[in-house]
mmCIF file of C-alpha atoms in Angstrom:
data_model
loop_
_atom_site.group_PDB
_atom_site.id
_atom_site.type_symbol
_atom_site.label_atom_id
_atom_site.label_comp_id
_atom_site.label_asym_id
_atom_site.label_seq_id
_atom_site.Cartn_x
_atom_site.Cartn_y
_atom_site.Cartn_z
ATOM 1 C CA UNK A 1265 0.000 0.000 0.000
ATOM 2 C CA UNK A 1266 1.955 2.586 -1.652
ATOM 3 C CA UNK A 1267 -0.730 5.514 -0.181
ATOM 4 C CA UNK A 1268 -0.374 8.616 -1.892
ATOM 5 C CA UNK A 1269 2.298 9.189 -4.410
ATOM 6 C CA UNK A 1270 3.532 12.477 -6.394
ATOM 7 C CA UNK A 1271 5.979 12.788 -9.314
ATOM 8 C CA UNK A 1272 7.952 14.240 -10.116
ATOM 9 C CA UNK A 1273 9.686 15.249 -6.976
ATOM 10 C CA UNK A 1274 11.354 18.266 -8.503
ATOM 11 C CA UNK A 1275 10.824 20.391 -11.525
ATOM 12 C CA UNK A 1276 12.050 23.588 -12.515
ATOM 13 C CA UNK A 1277 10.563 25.317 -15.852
ATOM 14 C CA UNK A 1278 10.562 28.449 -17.984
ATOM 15 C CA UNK A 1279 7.591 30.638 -17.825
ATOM 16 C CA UNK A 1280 5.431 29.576 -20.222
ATOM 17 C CA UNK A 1281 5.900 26.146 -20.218
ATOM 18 C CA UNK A 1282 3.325 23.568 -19.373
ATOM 19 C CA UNK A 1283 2.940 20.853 -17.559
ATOM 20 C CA UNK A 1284 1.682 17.886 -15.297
ATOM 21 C CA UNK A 1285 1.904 17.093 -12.229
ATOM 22 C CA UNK A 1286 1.105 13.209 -10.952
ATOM 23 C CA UNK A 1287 -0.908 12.703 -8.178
ATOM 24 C CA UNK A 1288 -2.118 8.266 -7.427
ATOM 25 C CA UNK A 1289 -3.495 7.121 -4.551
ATOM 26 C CA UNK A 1290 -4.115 2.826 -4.139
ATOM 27 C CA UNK A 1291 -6.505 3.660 -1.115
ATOM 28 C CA UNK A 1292 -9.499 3.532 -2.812
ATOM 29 C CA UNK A 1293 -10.666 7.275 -1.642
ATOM 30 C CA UNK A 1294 -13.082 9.062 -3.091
ATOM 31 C CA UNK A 1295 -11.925 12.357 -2.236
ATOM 32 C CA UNK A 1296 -8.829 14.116 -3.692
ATOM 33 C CA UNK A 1297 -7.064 17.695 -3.408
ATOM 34 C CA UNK A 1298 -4.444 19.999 -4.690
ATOM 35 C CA UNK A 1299 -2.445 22.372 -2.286
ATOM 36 C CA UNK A 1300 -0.011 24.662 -2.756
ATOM 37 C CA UNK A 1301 2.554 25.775 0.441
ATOM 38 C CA UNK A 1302 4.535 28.700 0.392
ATOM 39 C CA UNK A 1303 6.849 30.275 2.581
ATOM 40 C CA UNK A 1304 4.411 31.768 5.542
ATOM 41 C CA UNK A 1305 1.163 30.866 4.257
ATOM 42 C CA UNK A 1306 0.502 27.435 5.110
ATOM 43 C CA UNK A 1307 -1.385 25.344 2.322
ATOM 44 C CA UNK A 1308 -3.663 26.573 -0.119
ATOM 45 C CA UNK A 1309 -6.084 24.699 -1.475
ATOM 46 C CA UNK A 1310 -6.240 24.746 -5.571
ATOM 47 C CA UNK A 1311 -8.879 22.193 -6.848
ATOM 48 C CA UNK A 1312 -10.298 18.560 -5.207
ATOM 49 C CA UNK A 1313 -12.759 16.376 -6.835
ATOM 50 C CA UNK A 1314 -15.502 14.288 -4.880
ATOM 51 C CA UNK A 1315 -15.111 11.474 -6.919
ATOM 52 C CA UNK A 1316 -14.499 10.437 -10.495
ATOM 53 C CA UNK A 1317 -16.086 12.875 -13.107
ATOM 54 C CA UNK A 1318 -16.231 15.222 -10.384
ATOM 55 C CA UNK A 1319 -14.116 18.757 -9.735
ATOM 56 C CA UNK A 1320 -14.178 22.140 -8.118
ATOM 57 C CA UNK A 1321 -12.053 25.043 -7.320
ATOM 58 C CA UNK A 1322 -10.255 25.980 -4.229
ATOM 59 C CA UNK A 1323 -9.212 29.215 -2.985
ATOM 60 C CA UNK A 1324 -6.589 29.800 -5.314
ATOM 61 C CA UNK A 1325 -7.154 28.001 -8.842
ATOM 62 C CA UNK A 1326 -6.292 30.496 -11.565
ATOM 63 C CA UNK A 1327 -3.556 28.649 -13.548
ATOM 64 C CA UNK A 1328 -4.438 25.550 -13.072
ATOM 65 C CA UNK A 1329 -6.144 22.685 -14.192
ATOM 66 C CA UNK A 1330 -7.629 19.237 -13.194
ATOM 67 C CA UNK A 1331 -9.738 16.179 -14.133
ATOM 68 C CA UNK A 1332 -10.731 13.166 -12.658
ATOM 69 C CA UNK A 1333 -10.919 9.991 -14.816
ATOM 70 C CA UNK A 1334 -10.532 7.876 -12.040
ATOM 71 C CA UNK A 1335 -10.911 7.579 -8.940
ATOM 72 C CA UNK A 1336 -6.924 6.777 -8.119
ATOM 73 C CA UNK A 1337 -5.657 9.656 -10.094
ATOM 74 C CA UNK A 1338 -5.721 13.469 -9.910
ATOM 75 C CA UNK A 1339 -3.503 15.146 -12.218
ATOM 76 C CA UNK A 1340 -2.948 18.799 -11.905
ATOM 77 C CA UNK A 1341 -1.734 20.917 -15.314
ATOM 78 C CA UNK A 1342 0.043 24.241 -14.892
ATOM 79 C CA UNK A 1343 -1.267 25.238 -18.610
ATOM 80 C CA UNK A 1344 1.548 28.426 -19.050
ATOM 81 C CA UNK A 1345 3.386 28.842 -15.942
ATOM 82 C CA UNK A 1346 4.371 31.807 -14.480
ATOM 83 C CA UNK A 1347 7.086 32.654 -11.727
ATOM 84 C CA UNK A 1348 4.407 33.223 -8.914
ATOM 85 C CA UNK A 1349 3.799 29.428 -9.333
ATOM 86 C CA UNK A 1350 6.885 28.316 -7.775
ATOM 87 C CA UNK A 1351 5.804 26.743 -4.793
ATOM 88 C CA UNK A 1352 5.653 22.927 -3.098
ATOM 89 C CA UNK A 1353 2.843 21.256 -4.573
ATOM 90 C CA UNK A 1354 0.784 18.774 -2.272
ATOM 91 C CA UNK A 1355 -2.000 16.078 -3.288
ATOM 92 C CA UNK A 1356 -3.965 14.910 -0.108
ATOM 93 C CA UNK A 1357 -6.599 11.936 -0.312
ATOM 94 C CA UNK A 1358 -9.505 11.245 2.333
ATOM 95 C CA UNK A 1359 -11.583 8.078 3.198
ATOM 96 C CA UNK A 1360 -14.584 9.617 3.198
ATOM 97 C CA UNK A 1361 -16.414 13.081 2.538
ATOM 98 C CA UNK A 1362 -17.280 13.714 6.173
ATOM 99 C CA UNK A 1363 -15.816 16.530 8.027
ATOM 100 C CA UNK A 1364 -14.249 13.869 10.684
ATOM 101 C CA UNK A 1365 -13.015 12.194 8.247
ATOM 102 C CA UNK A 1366 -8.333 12.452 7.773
ATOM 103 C CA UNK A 1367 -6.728 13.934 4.805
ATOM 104 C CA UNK A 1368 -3.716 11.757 3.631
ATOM 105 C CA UNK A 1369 -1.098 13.950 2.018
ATOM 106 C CA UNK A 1370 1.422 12.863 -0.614
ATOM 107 C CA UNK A 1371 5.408 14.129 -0.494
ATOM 108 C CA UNK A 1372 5.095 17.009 -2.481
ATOM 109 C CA UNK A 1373 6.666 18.328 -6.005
ATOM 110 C CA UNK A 1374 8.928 21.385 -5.712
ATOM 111 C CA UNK A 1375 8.493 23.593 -8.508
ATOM 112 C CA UNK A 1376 10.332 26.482 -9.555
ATOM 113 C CA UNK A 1377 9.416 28.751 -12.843
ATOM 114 C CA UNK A 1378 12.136 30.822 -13.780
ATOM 115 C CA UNK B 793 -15.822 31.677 6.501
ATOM 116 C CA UNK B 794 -13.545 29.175 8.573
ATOM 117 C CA UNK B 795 -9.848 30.696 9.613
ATOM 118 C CA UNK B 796 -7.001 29.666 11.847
ATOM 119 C CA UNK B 797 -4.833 31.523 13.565
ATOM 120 C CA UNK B 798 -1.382 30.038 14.916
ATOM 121 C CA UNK B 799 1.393 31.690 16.973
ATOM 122 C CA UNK B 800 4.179 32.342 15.014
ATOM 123 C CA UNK B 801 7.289 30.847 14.863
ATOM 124 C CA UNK B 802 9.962 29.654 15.610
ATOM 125 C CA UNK B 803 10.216 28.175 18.360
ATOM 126 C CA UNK B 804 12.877 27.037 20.090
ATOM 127 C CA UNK B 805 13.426 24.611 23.138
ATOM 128 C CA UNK B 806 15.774 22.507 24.624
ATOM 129 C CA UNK B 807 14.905 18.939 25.201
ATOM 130 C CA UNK B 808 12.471 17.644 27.648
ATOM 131 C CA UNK B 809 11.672 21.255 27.731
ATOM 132 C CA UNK B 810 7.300 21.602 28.494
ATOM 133 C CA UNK B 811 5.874 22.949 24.792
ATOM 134 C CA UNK B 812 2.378 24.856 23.734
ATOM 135 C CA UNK B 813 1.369 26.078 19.976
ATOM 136 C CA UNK B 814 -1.793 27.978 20.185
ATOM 137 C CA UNK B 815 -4.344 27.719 17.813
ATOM 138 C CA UNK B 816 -7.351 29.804 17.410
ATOM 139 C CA UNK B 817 -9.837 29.592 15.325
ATOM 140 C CA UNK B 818 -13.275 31.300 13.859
ATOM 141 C CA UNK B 819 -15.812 28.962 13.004
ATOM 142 C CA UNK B 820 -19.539 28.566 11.808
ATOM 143 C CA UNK B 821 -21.217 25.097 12.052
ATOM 144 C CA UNK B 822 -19.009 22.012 13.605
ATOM 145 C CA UNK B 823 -15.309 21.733 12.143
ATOM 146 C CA UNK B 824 -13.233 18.735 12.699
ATOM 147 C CA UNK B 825 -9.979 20.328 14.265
ATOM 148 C CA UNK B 826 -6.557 18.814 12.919
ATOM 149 C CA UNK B 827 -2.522 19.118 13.787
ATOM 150 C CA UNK B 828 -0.216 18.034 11.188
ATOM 151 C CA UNK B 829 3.310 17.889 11.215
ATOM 152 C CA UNK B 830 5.630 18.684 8.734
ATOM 153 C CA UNK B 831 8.978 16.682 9.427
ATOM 154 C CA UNK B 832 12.418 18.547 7.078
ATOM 155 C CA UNK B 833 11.785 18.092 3.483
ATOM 156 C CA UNK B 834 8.535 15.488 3.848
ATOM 157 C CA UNK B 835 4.956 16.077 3.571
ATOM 158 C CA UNK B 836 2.133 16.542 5.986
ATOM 159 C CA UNK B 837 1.466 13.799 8.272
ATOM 160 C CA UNK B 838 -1.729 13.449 10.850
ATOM 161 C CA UNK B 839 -0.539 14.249 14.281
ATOM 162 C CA UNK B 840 -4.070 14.394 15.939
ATOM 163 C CA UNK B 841 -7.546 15.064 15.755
ATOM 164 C CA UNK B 842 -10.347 16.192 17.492
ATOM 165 C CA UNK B 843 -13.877 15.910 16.259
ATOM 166 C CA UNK B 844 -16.250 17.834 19.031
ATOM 167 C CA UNK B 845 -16.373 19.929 21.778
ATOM 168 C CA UNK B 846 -14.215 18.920 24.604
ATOM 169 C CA UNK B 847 -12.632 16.116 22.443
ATOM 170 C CA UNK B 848 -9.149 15.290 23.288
ATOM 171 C CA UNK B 849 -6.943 13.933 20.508
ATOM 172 C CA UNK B 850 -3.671 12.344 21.335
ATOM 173 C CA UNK B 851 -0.992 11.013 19.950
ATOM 174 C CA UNK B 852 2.559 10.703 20.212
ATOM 175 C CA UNK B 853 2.793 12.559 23.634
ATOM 176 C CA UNK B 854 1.477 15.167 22.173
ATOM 177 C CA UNK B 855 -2.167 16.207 23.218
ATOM 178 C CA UNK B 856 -4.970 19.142 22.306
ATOM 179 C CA UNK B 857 -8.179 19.606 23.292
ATOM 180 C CA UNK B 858 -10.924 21.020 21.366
ATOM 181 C CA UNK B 859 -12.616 24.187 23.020
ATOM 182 C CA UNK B 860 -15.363 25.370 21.806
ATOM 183 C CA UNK B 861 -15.758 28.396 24.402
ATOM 184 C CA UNK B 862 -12.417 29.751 23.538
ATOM 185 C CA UNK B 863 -12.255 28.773 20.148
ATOM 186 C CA UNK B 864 -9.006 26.848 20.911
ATOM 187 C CA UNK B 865 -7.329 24.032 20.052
ATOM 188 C CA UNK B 866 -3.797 24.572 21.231
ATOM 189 C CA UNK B 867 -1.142 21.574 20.767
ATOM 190 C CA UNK B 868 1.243 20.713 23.942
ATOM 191 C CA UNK B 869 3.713 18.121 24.599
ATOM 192 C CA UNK B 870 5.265 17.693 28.328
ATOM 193 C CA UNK B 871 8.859 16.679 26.960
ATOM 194 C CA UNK B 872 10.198 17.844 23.793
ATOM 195 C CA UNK B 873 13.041 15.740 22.352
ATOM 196 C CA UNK B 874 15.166 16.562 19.520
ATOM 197 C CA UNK B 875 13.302 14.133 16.838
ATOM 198 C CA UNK B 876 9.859 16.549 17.102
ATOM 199 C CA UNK B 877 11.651 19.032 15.664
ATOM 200 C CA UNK B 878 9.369 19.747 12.547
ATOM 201 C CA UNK B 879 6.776 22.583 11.106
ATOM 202 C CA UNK B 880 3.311 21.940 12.733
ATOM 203 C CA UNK B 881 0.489 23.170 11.525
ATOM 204 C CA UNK B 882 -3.078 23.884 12.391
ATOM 205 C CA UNK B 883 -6.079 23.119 10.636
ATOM 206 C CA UNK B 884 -9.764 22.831 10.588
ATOM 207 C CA UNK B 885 -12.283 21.586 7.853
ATOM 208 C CA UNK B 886 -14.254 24.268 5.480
ATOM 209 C CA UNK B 887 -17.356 23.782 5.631
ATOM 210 C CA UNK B 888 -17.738 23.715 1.480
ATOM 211 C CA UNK B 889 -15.225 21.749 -0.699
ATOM 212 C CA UNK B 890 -15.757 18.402 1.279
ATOM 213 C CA UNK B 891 -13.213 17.567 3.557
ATOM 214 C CA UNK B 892 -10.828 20.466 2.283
ATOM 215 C CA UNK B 893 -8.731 21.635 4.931
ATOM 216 C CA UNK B 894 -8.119 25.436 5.708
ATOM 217 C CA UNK B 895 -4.470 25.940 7.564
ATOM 218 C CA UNK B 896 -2.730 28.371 9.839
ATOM 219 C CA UNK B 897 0.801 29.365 8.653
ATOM 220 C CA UNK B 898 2.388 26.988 10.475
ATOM 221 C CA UNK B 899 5.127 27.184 13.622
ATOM 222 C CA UNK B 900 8.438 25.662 13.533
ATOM 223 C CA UNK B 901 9.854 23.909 16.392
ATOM 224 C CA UNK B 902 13.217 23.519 16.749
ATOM 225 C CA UNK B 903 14.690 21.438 19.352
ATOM 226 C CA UNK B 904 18.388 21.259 21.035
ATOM 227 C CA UNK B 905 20.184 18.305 23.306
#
């Protein structure tokens, strides 16, 4: 049981560029997210999905993009990136779509955008 | 909406030393209440949780208790050691976005033999 997994690990790109980030979970949980942390603001949230089929923004989703074709992946595309995007990138999964319920957070993809 | 409000950081101790993050937090409806803990250069990991009023979550020697009349939820530990040092952070549930987590800024502990 792998849990939740993230690649790459690091990636540094040009503004402009696009790209994907990887986000599997082998938990079987409906419920998947997209945080960004920076440096004195805690995590963000950027998109989640409620299940396969399903997404919605966070707080801060301008830039970004996501789908859910299954219910073990959540992809997130940076579509033309920009330097303001450099940031740690987590993907959290949760057992269930109750407010009790425990977010399960990958180990994160540091991106830079020069 | 939901916020959280943690002391800033960073904190510094020496071991066994008694520690308390504070953790505030403005609330409609009934929010879970979460600490994570960021060990150097992982990801988040559940510390503990508390789920209603007056609920204690544990773990690790580490304890906070969920107070509803103080909005509070403020993480303490009687004997630091070194291997706790680590960004904690935290967090309550939104009430939209399922079980979306909102986050204070996070406090780092740092702690020395």
């Amino acid at each position: 049981n792998a849990g939740v997994t993230q690649t790459p690990k690091f990636q540094v790109l040009k503004t402009g560029q696009s790209m994907t980030l990887q986000c599997a979970q082998d938990m079987n949980h409906e419920y998947m997210s997209w945080y960004r942390q920076d440096p004195g603001m805690g995590l963000r949230l950027i998109h989640y999905s409620v299940g396969a089929g399903i997404t919605d923004q966070g707080e801060v989703p301008n830039g970004y993009n996501v789908s859910r074709s299954t219910t073990e992946d959540f992809p997130l595309r940076l579509l033309s990136a920009a330097p303001s995007q450099t940031s740690v990138y987590f993907c959290a999964s949760s057992n269930g779509l109750a407010v009790t319920d425990t977010q399960y957070f990958g180990p994160g993809t540091r991106l830079t955008v020069l | 909406g939901n916020s959280v409000t943690q002391m800033e950081g960073p904190v510094t101790l020496s071991e066994e030393a008694f520690l308390t993050i504070n953790c505030t937090y403005t609330a409609t409806g009934y929010p879970s209440l979460f600490w994570y803990v960021q060990y150097p250069g992982e990801g988040l990991q559940l510390l503990l949780k508390a789920t209603k009023a007056d609920d204690k979550g544990s773990n690790k020697g580490f304890e906070a208790t969920y107070r509803k009349e103080t909005t509070s939820f403020h993480l303490e530990k009687g004997s630091v050691q070194v291997s706790d040092s680590a960004v904690y952070f935290c967090a309550l549930t939104r009430l939209q976005a399922g079980t979306a987590l909102i986050f204070g800024k996070g406090t780092t502990l740092s702690v020395s033999s």
